Amino acid sequence: MSWVELKVRGLREEADGILGIELAPLAGTLPFTWQAGAHVDVQVEGGQVRQYSLINRPEEGCVRLAVKHAADSRGGSRWLHRQVRLGDRLKVGTPRNVFPLKAGTGEVVLVAAGIGITPLLAMYRECQRQSRPVRLWYFVREAAQWAFVEQWRNDAAVSLISGLPSSAVIDRLRGELPAWQTDAQLYTCGPEGFMAAVLGLAGERGWPAEALHQEHFQAPKAASDPLPAGQQLVLARSGKTVELRAGESLVAAAERVGVSIATSCGMGMCGACMTPVLGGDIEHRDQYLSEAEQGSGQWIMPCVSACRRGTLTLDL
Ligand code: FES
């Protein structure tokens, strides 16, 4: 992971509990670019790393993020909301995109809840730039939580919906979500239950799995079984073998024998630790790999995933 220091050039309350942060290069131009749907790692208090979607286009010459002050914050959003000031410097990683807008000309359907609007905002703007048909549904609990909303008040392609109880959200969408048409793609971002309901409804409307895309903001609840112990982890290129301890991640086990695996989120979401597998019975616990990638047995996210039994051999 390479990091670049950027300066806080703007801070703005985008909505109740949502802080807009604009980051500019210290000098010259940004050393990276990105596509709609990308996110960056940001170093927060104590060197912890958090991921935030990029809501703007690189041509603007700055990075714009929107950070929700999470009630259950593990420190990242609370620190950004309370401590960061204009002129401060933040370390930002090179953008990664695990939620890309697929190329095509078919309609793009975007369904956001709460802070899940951030990657979809970038996608909406990109579709407009490409003159690609796009529809956006944006749900919030209360109108005060709507971010970036002024631009959409008179936009017939955007449905702004607030104040519905969770049980009524999908009913509302049921009356409006179009049936799938060739080359159409649907992207959703929001709480896990919301996304599951959106994708379920889309499935009823004939949307095929390959046209449905979701982005997770939080790691799913930990697997109920603790990481198993006693299996052998073989690091083929390094010529090292280590026995896994109970509850120990593969990353930590490799570290014990001097093999370092680069990580970022540590939650199976960002892709930083993606490692090729040479053999073994993998228990995938990540949100990053697609079903097909998991099924192939060729890749593992060793920050969270495990070896079910026997020996797991990694190309490290
Ligand atoms: S460190 Fe992010 S997926 Fe493993």
PDB file of C-alpha atoms and ligand atoms in Angstrom, residues 39 41 51 96 251 261-274 286-289 300-305, ligand 1:
ATOM      1  CA  HIS A  39     -12.847   4.064  -2.469  1.00  0.00           C
ATOM      2  CA  ASP A  41      -8.123   4.050   2.597  1.00  0.00           C
ATOM      3  CA  GLN A  51     -12.367   3.079   3.788  1.00  0.00           C
ATOM      4  CA  ARG A  96      -9.209   0.885  -5.284  1.00  0.00           C
ATOM      5  CA  VAL A 251      -2.062 -13.077   8.496  1.00  0.00           C
ATOM      6  CA  ILE A 261       0.987  -9.953   4.327  1.00  0.00           C
ATOM      7  CA  ALA A 262      -0.121  -6.421   3.477  1.00  0.00           C
ATOM      8  CA  THR A 263      -3.508  -5.594   5.001  1.00  0.00           C
ATOM      9  CA  SER A 264      -5.757  -2.590   5.220  1.00  0.00           C
ATOM     10  CA  CYS A 265      -9.292  -3.110   6.524  1.00  0.00           C
ATOM     11  CA  GLY A 266      -8.598  -6.381   8.344  1.00  0.00           C
ATOM     12  CA  MET A 267     -12.270  -7.234   7.818  1.00  0.00           C
ATOM     13  CA  GLY A 268     -12.330  -9.041   4.490  1.00  0.00           C
ATOM     14  CA  MET A 269     -13.766  -6.078   2.642  1.00  0.00           C
ATOM     15  CA  CYS A 270     -11.068  -4.076   0.909  1.00  0.00           C
ATOM     16  CA  GLY A 271      -9.015  -6.557  -1.104  1.00  0.00           C
ATOM     17  CA  ALA A 272      -5.595  -5.465   0.178  1.00  0.00           C
ATOM     18  CA  CYS A 273      -4.591  -8.908   1.443  1.00  0.00           C
ATOM     19  CA  MET A 274      -5.827 -10.985  -1.534  1.00  0.00           C
ATOM     20  CA  ASP A 286     -14.786 -12.278   3.323  1.00  0.00           C
ATOM     21  CA  GLN A 287     -17.053  -9.904   1.452  1.00  0.00           C
ATOM     22  CA  TYR A 288     -14.539  -9.069  -1.236  1.00  0.00           C
ATOM     23  CA  LEU A 289     -14.273 -12.108  -3.497  1.00  0.00           C
ATOM     24  CA  ILE A 300      -8.135 -16.167  -0.233  1.00  0.00           C
ATOM     25  CA  MET A 301      -8.446 -13.081   1.950  1.00  0.00           C
ATOM     26  CA  PRO A 302      -6.188 -14.223   4.806  1.00  0.00           C
ATOM     27  CA  CYS A 303      -7.184 -11.407   7.165  1.00  0.00           C
ATOM     28  CA  VAL A 304     -10.472 -13.194   7.878  1.00  0.00           C
ATOM     29  CA  SER A 305     -10.699 -16.488   5.998  1.00  0.00           C
TER      30      SER A 305
HETATM   31  S1  FES B   1      -7.139  -6.523   4.674  1.00  0.00           S
HETATM   32 FE1  FES B   1      -8.939  -5.856   3.665  1.00  0.00          FE
HETATM   33  S2  FES B   1      -9.659  -7.712   2.831  1.00  0.00           S
HETATM   34 FE2  FES B   1      -8.011  -8.363   4.022  1.00  0.00          FE
END
